[in-house]
mmCIF file of C-alpha atoms and ligand atoms in Angstrom:
data_model
loop_
_atom_site.group_PDB
_atom_site.id
_atom_site.type_symbol
_atom_site.label_atom_id
_atom_site.label_comp_id
_atom_site.label_asym_id
_atom_site.label_seq_id
_atom_site.Cartn_x
_atom_site.Cartn_y
_atom_site.Cartn_z
ATOM 1 C CA UNK O 1 67.087 -3.766 12.471
ATOM 2 C CA UNK O 2 63.647 -3.836 11.108
ATOM 3 C CA UNK O 3 62.062 -0.859 9.458
ATOM 4 C CA UNK O 4 58.751 0.018 10.953
ATOM 5 C CA UNK O 5 55.978 -0.820 8.571
ATOM 6 C CA UNK O 6 53.314 1.793 8.225
ATOM 7 C CA UNK O 7 50.042 0.112 8.898
ATOM 8 C CA UNK O 8 47.398 1.596 6.727
ATOM 9 C CA UNK O 9 44.009 1.881 8.386
ATOM 10 C CA UNK O 10 42.019 0.800 5.366
ATOM 11 C CA UNK O 11 39.263 -1.750 5.810
ATOM 12 C CA UNK O 12 39.689 -5.032 4.014
ATOM 13 C CA UNK O 13 36.425 -5.720 2.234
ATOM 14 C CA UNK O 14 35.331 -9.312 1.871
ATOM 15 C CA UNK O 15 34.181 -10.460 -1.591
ATOM 16 C CA UNK O 16 30.510 -11.343 -1.996
ATOM 17 C CA UNK O 17 31.204 -15.099 -2.403
ATOM 18 C CA UNK O 18 32.593 -15.158 1.131
ATOM 19 C CA UNK O 19 29.830 -13.267 2.908
ATOM 20 C CA UNK O 20 28.346 -15.310 5.759
ATOM 21 C CA UNK O 21 24.809 -14.345 4.655
ATOM 22 C CA UNK O 22 22.815 -13.886 1.472
ATOM 23 C CA UNK O 23 21.771 -10.636 -0.160
ATOM 24 C CA UNK O 24 18.188 -10.728 -1.420
ATOM 25 C CA UNK O 25 18.588 -9.209 -4.856
ATOM 26 C CA UNK O 26 15.946 -8.170 -7.385
ATOM 27 C CA UNK O 27 14.615 -10.954 -9.619
ATOM 28 C CA UNK O 28 16.605 -9.836 -12.665
ATOM 29 C CA UNK O 29 19.822 -10.934 -10.937
ATOM 30 C CA UNK O 30 18.531 -14.535 -10.889
ATOM 31 C CA UNK O 31 17.092 -14.476 -14.397
ATOM 32 C CA UNK O 32 18.060 -17.287 -16.746
ATOM 33 C CA UNK O 33 18.591 -16.979 -20.480
ATOM 34 C CA UNK O 34 15.745 -15.542 -22.505
ATOM 35 C CA UNK O 35 16.504 -15.328 -26.205
ATOM 36 C CA UNK O 36 15.236 -13.029 -28.894
ATOM 37 C CA UNK O 37 15.468 -13.898 -32.615
ATOM 38 C CA UNK O 38 17.582 -11.586 -34.693
ATOM 39 C CA UNK O 39 18.574 -11.722 -38.381
ATOM 40 C CA UNK O 40 22.284 -11.794 -39.054
ATOM 41 C CA UNK O 41 24.041 -11.552 -42.402
ATOM 42 C CA UNK O 42 26.884 -13.925 -43.107
ATOM 43 C CA UNK O 43 29.526 -12.085 -45.074
ATOM 44 C CA UNK O 44 33.203 -11.972 -45.930
ATOM 45 C CA UNK O 45 35.078 -9.264 -43.981
ATOM 46 C CA UNK O 46 35.400 -7.008 -47.078
ATOM 47 C CA UNK O 47 31.624 -6.598 -47.217
ATOM 48 C CA UNK O 48 31.346 -5.242 -43.671
ATOM 49 C CA UNK O 49 31.160 -1.526 -44.452
ATOM 50 C CA UNK O 50 28.684 -1.899 -47.296
ATOM 51 C CA UNK O 51 26.485 -4.078 -45.162
ATOM 52 C CA UNK O 52 26.538 -1.819 -42.118
ATOM 53 C CA UNK O 53 25.607 1.182 -44.260
ATOM 54 C CA UNK O 54 22.793 -0.800 -45.809
ATOM 55 C CA UNK O 55 21.492 -1.838 -42.399
ATOM 56 C CA UNK O 56 21.645 1.715 -41.106
ATOM 57 C CA UNK O 57 19.716 3.118 -44.055
ATOM 58 C CA UNK O 58 17.219 0.404 -44.845
ATOM 59 C CA UNK O 59 16.514 -1.666 -41.742
ATOM 60 C CA UNK O 60 14.700 -1.061 -38.459
ATOM 61 C CA UNK O 61 17.139 -0.221 -35.651
ATOM 62 C CA UNK O 62 18.169 -2.851 -33.100
ATOM 63 C CA UNK O 63 16.803 -1.017 -30.091
ATOM 64 C CA UNK O 64 17.211 -2.554 -26.674
ATOM 65 C CA UNK O 65 19.996 -4.900 -27.741
ATOM 66 C CA UNK O 66 22.897 -2.549 -27.112
ATOM 67 C CA UNK O 67 24.460 -5.230 -24.895
ATOM 68 C CA UNK O 68 25.007 -7.487 -27.933
ATOM 69 C CA UNK O 69 28.137 -7.161 -30.037
ATOM 70 C CA UNK O 70 27.247 -6.232 -33.591
ATOM 71 C CA UNK O 71 29.666 -8.583 -35.354
ATOM 72 C CA UNK O 72 31.019 -12.026 -34.575
ATOM 73 C CA UNK O 73 33.457 -14.269 -36.352
ATOM 74 C CA UNK O 74 32.154 -17.571 -37.678
ATOM 75 C CA UNK O 75 34.353 -20.215 -36.070
ATOM 76 C CA UNK O 76 36.626 -22.043 -38.508
ATOM 77 C CA UNK O 77 35.725 -19.845 -41.485
ATOM 78 C CA UNK O 78 36.903 -16.509 -42.814
ATOM 79 C CA UNK O 79 33.402 -15.184 -42.434
ATOM 80 C CA UNK O 80 31.570 -12.784 -40.174
ATOM 81 C CA UNK O 81 28.025 -12.582 -38.940
ATOM 82 C CA UNK O 82 26.599 -9.085 -38.624
ATOM 83 C CA UNK O 83 23.408 -8.398 -36.702
ATOM 84 C CA UNK O 84 20.738 -6.734 -38.810
ATOM 85 C CA UNK O 85 17.363 -6.373 -37.086
ATOM 86 C CA UNK O 86 14.826 -8.222 -34.983
ATOM 87 C CA UNK O 87 13.243 -11.133 -36.833
ATOM 88 C CA UNK O 88 9.872 -9.855 -35.642
ATOM 89 C CA UNK O 89 10.478 -6.510 -37.396
ATOM 90 C CA UNK O 90 10.075 -7.788 -40.964
ATOM 91 C CA UNK O 91 9.566 -11.082 -42.867
ATOM 92 C CA UNK O 92 12.755 -12.762 -44.059
ATOM 93 C CA UNK O 93 11.545 -12.596 -47.671
ATOM 94 C CA UNK O 94 11.342 -8.830 -47.486
ATOM 95 C CA UNK O 95 14.865 -8.719 -46.120
ATOM 96 C CA UNK O 96 16.298 -10.860 -48.935
ATOM 97 C CA UNK O 97 14.529 -8.808 -51.589
ATOM 98 C CA UNK O 98 15.991 -5.648 -50.020
ATOM 99 C CA UNK O 99 19.421 -7.271 -50.349
ATOM 100 C CA UNK O 100 18.773 -7.889 -54.069
ATOM 101 C CA UNK O 101 18.139 -4.191 -54.711
ATOM 102 C CA UNK O 102 21.484 -3.355 -53.047
ATOM 103 C CA UNK O 103 23.486 -5.934 -55.006
ATOM 104 C CA UNK O 104 23.994 -7.914 -51.848
ATOM 105 C CA UNK O 105 22.090 -10.973 -53.095
ATOM 106 C CA UNK O 106 25.063 -13.255 -52.376
ATOM 107 C CA UNK O 107 24.693 -12.494 -48.650
ATOM 108 C CA UNK O 108 23.243 -15.329 -46.647
ATOM 109 C CA UNK O 109 20.770 -14.474 -43.882
ATOM 110 C CA UNK O 110 20.700 -16.559 -40.710
ATOM 111 C CA UNK O 111 18.530 -16.219 -37.625
ATOM 112 C CA UNK O 112 20.370 -16.141 -34.314
ATOM 113 C CA UNK O 113 19.106 -16.131 -30.743
ATOM 114 C CA UNK O 114 20.487 -13.338 -28.567
ATOM 115 C CA UNK O 115 19.983 -12.650 -24.891
ATOM 116 C CA UNK O 116 17.076 -10.248 -24.521
ATOM 117 C CA UNK O 117 18.606 -8.748 -21.396
ATOM 118 C CA UNK O 118 21.991 -7.312 -20.542
ATOM 119 C CA UNK O 119 23.836 -9.576 -18.082
ATOM 120 C CA UNK O 120 23.981 -8.158 -14.549
ATOM 121 C CA UNK O 121 26.653 -10.442 -13.136
ATOM 122 C CA UNK O 122 29.475 -12.633 -14.333
ATOM 123 C CA UNK O 123 27.436 -15.803 -14.028
ATOM 124 C CA UNK O 124 24.751 -14.525 -16.394
ATOM 125 C CA UNK O 125 27.386 -13.136 -18.733
ATOM 126 C CA UNK O 126 29.203 -16.437 -19.035
ATOM 127 C CA UNK O 127 26.015 -18.397 -19.662
ATOM 128 C CA UNK O 128 24.349 -15.970 -22.072
ATOM 129 C CA UNK O 129 27.492 -15.055 -23.997
ATOM 130 C CA UNK O 130 27.531 -18.568 -25.471
ATOM 131 C CA UNK O 131 24.642 -17.946 -27.835
ATOM 132 C CA UNK O 132 25.919 -14.562 -29.074
ATOM 133 C CA UNK O 133 28.809 -12.427 -27.766
ATOM 134 C CA UNK O 134 27.720 -9.730 -25.342
ATOM 135 C CA UNK O 135 29.433 -6.778 -23.759
ATOM 136 C CA UNK O 136 29.742 -6.848 -19.986
ATOM 137 C CA UNK O 137 31.626 -4.614 -17.616
ATOM 138 C CA UNK O 138 31.482 -5.767 -14.041
ATOM 139 C CA UNK O 139 30.644 -2.747 -11.927
ATOM 140 C CA UNK O 140 30.960 -3.349 -8.211
ATOM 141 C CA UNK O 141 30.979 0.319 -7.202
ATOM 142 C CA UNK O 142 27.415 0.170 -5.941
ATOM 143 C CA UNK O 143 27.866 -3.185 -4.208
ATOM 144 C CA UNK O 144 27.552 -3.214 -0.429
ATOM 145 C CA UNK O 145 30.943 -3.331 1.306
ATOM 146 C CA UNK O 146 31.571 -5.458 4.403
ATOM 147 C CA UNK O 147 34.711 -6.000 6.447
ATOM 148 C CA UNK O 148 35.175 -8.735 9.048
ATOM 149 C CA UNK O 149 34.477 -6.103 11.692
ATOM 150 C CA UNK O 150 31.141 -5.303 10.019
ATOM 151 C CA UNK O 151 30.219 -8.990 10.026
ATOM 152 C CA UNK O 152 30.978 -9.194 13.748
ATOM 153 C CA UNK O 153 28.756 -6.174 14.441
ATOM 154 C CA UNK O 154 25.912 -7.608 12.362
ATOM 155 C CA UNK O 155 26.138 -11.028 13.981
ATOM 156 C CA UNK O 156 26.237 -9.623 17.465
ATOM 157 C CA UNK O 157 23.228 -7.370 16.833
ATOM 158 C CA UNK O 158 21.106 -10.215 15.557
ATOM 159 C CA UNK O 159 22.279 -12.892 17.981
ATOM 160 C CA UNK O 160 21.121 -10.757 20.918
ATOM 161 C CA UNK O 161 17.509 -10.825 19.723
ATOM 162 C CA UNK O 162 14.976 -13.265 21.133
ATOM 163 C CA UNK O 163 14.239 -15.618 18.255
ATOM 164 C CA UNK O 164 11.155 -17.163 19.845
ATOM 165 C CA UNK O 165 9.197 -14.178 18.518
ATOM 166 C CA UNK O 166 9.538 -11.290 16.069
ATOM 167 C CA UNK O 167 11.906 -8.665 17.448
ATOM 168 C CA UNK O 168 13.156 -5.640 15.562
ATOM 169 C CA UNK O 169 16.196 -3.595 16.479
ATOM 170 C CA UNK O 170 16.985 -0.270 14.804
ATOM 171 C CA UNK O 171 20.634 0.769 14.907
ATOM 172 C CA UNK O 172 22.414 3.890 13.772
ATOM 173 C CA UNK O 173 25.470 2.371 12.031
ATOM 174 C CA UNK O 174 27.447 5.600 12.418
ATOM 175 C CA UNK O 175 27.538 5.215 16.217
ATOM 176 C CA UNK O 176 26.271 1.626 16.727
ATOM 177 C CA UNK O 177 23.645 3.150 18.996
ATOM 178 C CA UNK O 178 20.461 1.120 19.380
ATOM 179 C CA UNK O 179 17.657 3.559 18.534
ATOM 180 C CA UNK O 180 14.833 1.118 19.284
ATOM 181 C CA UNK O 181 14.218 -2.531 19.989
ATOM 182 C CA UNK O 182 10.644 -3.723 20.119
ATOM 183 C CA UNK O 183 8.830 -7.017 19.849
ATOM 184 C CA UNK O 184 5.679 -8.027 18.114
ATOM 185 C CA UNK O 185 2.607 -7.175 20.217
ATOM 186 C CA UNK O 186 -0.261 -7.882 17.858
ATOM 187 C CA UNK O 187 -2.195 -9.555 20.620
ATOM 188 C CA UNK O 188 -2.843 -5.998 21.854
ATOM 189 C CA UNK O 189 -3.504 -4.520 18.377
ATOM 190 C CA UNK O 190 -3.431 -6.191 14.941
ATOM 191 C CA UNK O 191 -1.024 -3.599 13.527
ATOM 192 C CA UNK O 192 1.483 -3.733 16.360
ATOM 193 C CA UNK O 193 4.156 -5.644 14.484
ATOM 194 C CA UNK O 194 7.744 -5.458 15.727
ATOM 195 C CA UNK O 195 8.882 -3.154 12.902
ATOM 196 C CA UNK O 196 5.972 -0.734 13.369
ATOM 197 C CA UNK O 197 6.506 -0.683 17.143
ATOM 198 C CA UNK O 198 10.216 0.056 16.691
ATOM 199 C CA UNK O 199 9.669 2.858 14.177
ATOM 200 C CA UNK O 200 7.147 4.304 16.650
ATOM 201 C CA UNK O 201 9.811 4.413 19.354
ATOM 202 C CA UNK O 202 12.199 6.280 17.024
ATOM 203 C CA UNK O 203 9.357 8.703 16.241
ATOM 204 C CA UNK O 204 8.693 9.284 19.935
ATOM 205 C CA UNK O 205 12.374 10.004 20.571
ATOM 206 C CA UNK O 206 12.348 12.410 17.659
ATOM 207 C CA UNK O 207 9.341 14.210 19.087
ATOM 208 C CA UNK O 208 11.122 14.519 22.435
ATOM 209 C CA UNK O 209 14.048 16.109 20.638
ATOM 210 C CA UNK O 210 11.748 18.433 18.714
ATOM 211 C CA UNK O 211 12.857 21.485 20.711
ATOM 212 C CA UNK O 212 16.375 21.205 19.333
ATOM 213 C CA UNK O 213 17.481 19.762 16.047
ATOM 214 C CA UNK O 214 17.732 16.005 16.329
ATOM 215 C CA UNK O 215 20.399 13.841 14.769
ATOM 216 C CA UNK O 216 17.998 12.602 12.154
ATOM 217 C CA UNK O 217 16.983 16.086 11.157
ATOM 218 C CA UNK O 218 20.583 17.195 11.000
ATOM 219 C CA UNK O 219 21.517 14.260 8.781
ATOM 220 C CA UNK O 220 18.557 14.870 6.527
ATOM 221 C CA UNK O 221 19.358 18.580 6.268
ATOM 222 C CA UNK O 222 22.933 17.856 5.305
ATOM 223 C CA UNK O 223 21.736 15.569 2.579
ATOM 224 C CA UNK O 224 19.093 17.732 1.015
ATOM 225 C CA UNK O 225 19.842 21.329 1.926
ATOM 226 C CA UNK O 226 17.787 23.397 4.316
ATOM 227 C CA UNK O 227 15.022 24.413 1.940
ATOM 228 C CA UNK O 228 13.645 20.873 1.959
ATOM 229 C CA UNK O 229 14.045 20.450 5.692
ATOM 230 C CA UNK O 230 10.370 20.288 6.569
ATOM 231 C CA UNK O 231 9.663 17.545 4.098
ATOM 232 C CA UNK O 232 12.773 15.398 4.567
ATOM 233 C CA UNK O 233 12.878 15.525 8.340
ATOM 234 C CA UNK O 234 9.781 13.330 8.268
ATOM 235 C CA UNK O 235 11.995 10.457 7.155
ATOM 236 C CA UNK O 236 12.672 8.971 10.529
ATOM 237 C CA UNK O 237 15.239 6.309 9.947
ATOM 238 C CA UNK O 238 17.418 7.706 7.158
ATOM 239 C CA UNK O 239 20.569 5.585 6.973
ATOM 240 C CA UNK O 240 19.649 3.249 9.829
ATOM 241 C CA UNK O 241 20.089 -0.519 9.911
ATOM 242 C CA UNK O 242 17.282 -2.887 10.857
ATOM 243 C CA UNK O 243 17.897 -6.209 12.553
ATOM 244 C CA UNK O 244 14.922 -8.497 12.756
ATOM 245 C CA UNK O 245 14.539 -12.117 13.723
ATOM 246 C CA UNK O 246 11.998 -12.963 10.989
ATOM 247 C CA UNK O 247 11.370 -11.633 7.493
ATOM 248 C CA UNK O 248 8.973 -8.654 7.666
ATOM 249 C CA UNK O 249 5.495 -8.698 6.122
ATOM 250 C CA UNK O 250 4.362 -6.339 3.334
ATOM 251 C CA UNK O 251 3.062 -3.669 5.726
ATOM 252 C CA UNK O 252 6.329 -3.589 7.688
ATOM 253 C CA UNK O 253 8.443 -3.694 4.524
ATOM 254 C CA UNK O 254 6.540 -0.651 3.221
ATOM 255 C CA UNK O 255 6.929 1.155 6.556
ATOM 256 C CA UNK O 256 10.687 0.619 6.178
ATOM 257 C CA UNK O 257 10.556 2.132 2.677
ATOM 258 C CA UNK O 258 8.737 5.201 4.001
ATOM 259 C CA UNK O 259 11.168 5.702 6.865
ATOM 260 C CA UNK O 260 14.180 5.457 4.489
ATOM 261 C CA UNK O 261 16.197 2.742 6.190
ATOM 262 C CA UNK O 262 19.471 1.748 4.543
ATOM 263 C CA UNK O 263 19.801 -1.979 5.233
ATOM 264 C CA UNK O 264 17.669 -4.784 6.632
ATOM 265 C CA UNK O 265 19.180 -7.917 8.137
ATOM 266 C CA UNK O 266 16.654 -10.620 8.858
ATOM 267 C CA UNK O 267 17.531 -14.037 10.049
ATOM 268 C CA UNK O 268 14.707 -16.382 9.148
ATOM 269 C CA UNK O 269 12.379 -16.228 6.111
ATOM 270 C CA UNK O 270 8.659 -16.268 6.940
ATOM 271 C CA UNK O 271 5.598 -17.465 5.024
ATOM 272 C CA UNK O 272 4.130 -13.965 4.824
ATOM 273 C CA UNK O 273 7.512 -12.362 4.157
ATOM 274 C CA UNK O 274 7.724 -9.501 1.673
ATOM 275 C CA UNK O 275 11.502 -9.253 1.374
ATOM 276 C CA UNK O 276 12.237 -12.335 -0.684
ATOM 277 C CA UNK O 277 9.609 -14.962 0.069
ATOM 278 C CA UNK O 278 6.490 -13.519 -1.589
ATOM 279 C CA UNK O 279 7.644 -10.144 -2.862
ATOM 280 C CA UNK O 280 10.797 -8.112 -2.986
ATOM 281 C CA UNK O 281 9.370 -4.807 -1.881
ATOM 282 C CA UNK O 282 12.841 -3.375 -1.221
ATOM 283 C CA UNK O 283 13.719 -3.750 -4.907
ATOM 284 C CA UNK O 284 10.388 -2.831 -6.477
ATOM 285 C CA UNK O 285 11.112 -0.539 -9.441
ATOM 286 C CA UNK O 286 8.103 1.730 -8.854
ATOM 287 C CA UNK O 287 9.128 2.711 -5.313
ATOM 288 C CA UNK O 288 11.199 5.830 -4.772
ATOM 289 C CA UNK O 289 13.414 4.392 -2.043
ATOM 290 C CA UNK O 290 15.240 1.076 -2.063
ATOM 291 C CA UNK O 291 17.096 -0.551 0.767
ATOM 292 C CA UNK O 292 19.449 -3.512 0.791
ATOM 293 C CA UNK O 293 18.249 -6.771 2.318
ATOM 294 C CA UNK O 294 20.337 -9.597 3.754
ATOM 295 C CA UNK O 295 19.035 -12.851 5.167
ATOM 296 C CA UNK O 296 20.212 -16.018 6.933
ATOM 297 C CA UNK O 297 22.591 -14.095 9.169
ATOM 298 C CA UNK O 298 23.062 -16.896 11.694
ATOM 299 C CA UNK O 299 22.480 -20.628 11.708
ATOM 300 C CA UNK O 300 18.943 -21.140 12.933
ATOM 301 C CA UNK O 301 20.152 -23.875 15.272
ATOM 302 C CA UNK O 302 22.376 -21.316 17.025
ATOM 303 C CA UNK O 303 19.468 -19.086 17.960
ATOM 304 C CA UNK O 304 16.445 -21.313 18.183
ATOM 305 C CA UNK O 305 15.415 -24.611 19.647
ATOM 306 C CA UNK O 306 14.836 -26.904 16.641
ATOM 307 C CA UNK O 307 11.245 -27.617 17.698
ATOM 308 C CA UNK O 308 10.396 -23.968 17.107
ATOM 309 C CA UNK O 309 11.874 -23.625 13.637
ATOM 310 C CA UNK O 310 8.718 -24.453 11.686
ATOM 311 C CA UNK O 311 6.245 -22.572 13.790
ATOM 312 C CA UNK O 312 4.320 -19.870 12.014
ATOM 313 C CA UNK O 313 5.205 -16.386 13.136
HETATM 314 ZN ZN1 ZN U 1 4.668 -6.931 9.820
#
C-alpha cells in the first residue's frame, strides 16, 4: 500500500564545482588581493556617533569602497575601528589637526589596508575579508545552469566533431537542431575559418527563408518588438550554442559577438585563441554583447591521438 509519489519534472542543476568543464570567466574573477590604504580611527564605542558625524562633515567621502564595512571591532579590546577616508586623500597630520579642532584629540589614527575591489565569489571574499571585513552576498541568479542531461547533450555534440582539425557546429538549444557544421578551409581562402564558414551557412539558410519569416527573425522580433525588426533580424545566431574543437581566434570570436551567440563550448585551447588564452573577447567590457565560454569539455585523449595534441592549428 504505497502512496504514489508525484514526480516533479524540475531539472536538478549541478553546482559549479562539479561541472565536467571549466567556464572561462573575466579576469576579475581570478583577481588576487589588491589593497588600498585607508585611515581608521580607533575609538571606544561611545564615540561612534560623534566620529561618524565628524567624518561626514569634514572628510573626503570613501567612494568606491562601499563593499567594506565601516566599523570593525578590535579583537580582545573594547574598542572599535571606524573607516575615515583614503590615506591618499589627505596627509595624516592634517587629519590629526582636524581631530584637535573637534575635541577628538584622544582618538588614535591607524592606517589599514582594505581590498580595493568588491569580492565576486566566495573564494575572494574569504581571502580578502581577512584584512578588513567586507560585505558579500553570493548571487548565483545569473550563473549558467546545467543539468546532467545538458552535460550529456554538450558532450555528445562535441565528441562527434573531428578533432584533427578545427570544426564548428552551431546548434539551436531550443530544438537541438544542428544549424551548421563546417570545418576550417583556409587553404582555399585565408578568412575561411570554421566559425566564419559555419555562420555563413546559417546566413545562407536565412536567406533561403527570406520569403517567410524565419525562426531567427521570429525569435528576434519576440525579444525586441516589431519596430526594431529590420535591425535585430541581422543577428543571425541569437541564442545559439557553438561547439568547436579548438579555441577560436580573435576574428572568429568577434564574429560570434556580432552574431549574438549565447554559449561557446570549445575543447582545446589554441595558441592564437581569443577566448581565454590571449584575450577574453567574450567578456570584454566595451563590447555590447557577451556570451558564456566553456572549455576542456572532453579529455583530449578521448578525441585525439596523443601525437596530434601539440600540433599548431
Ligand atoms: Zn578563426
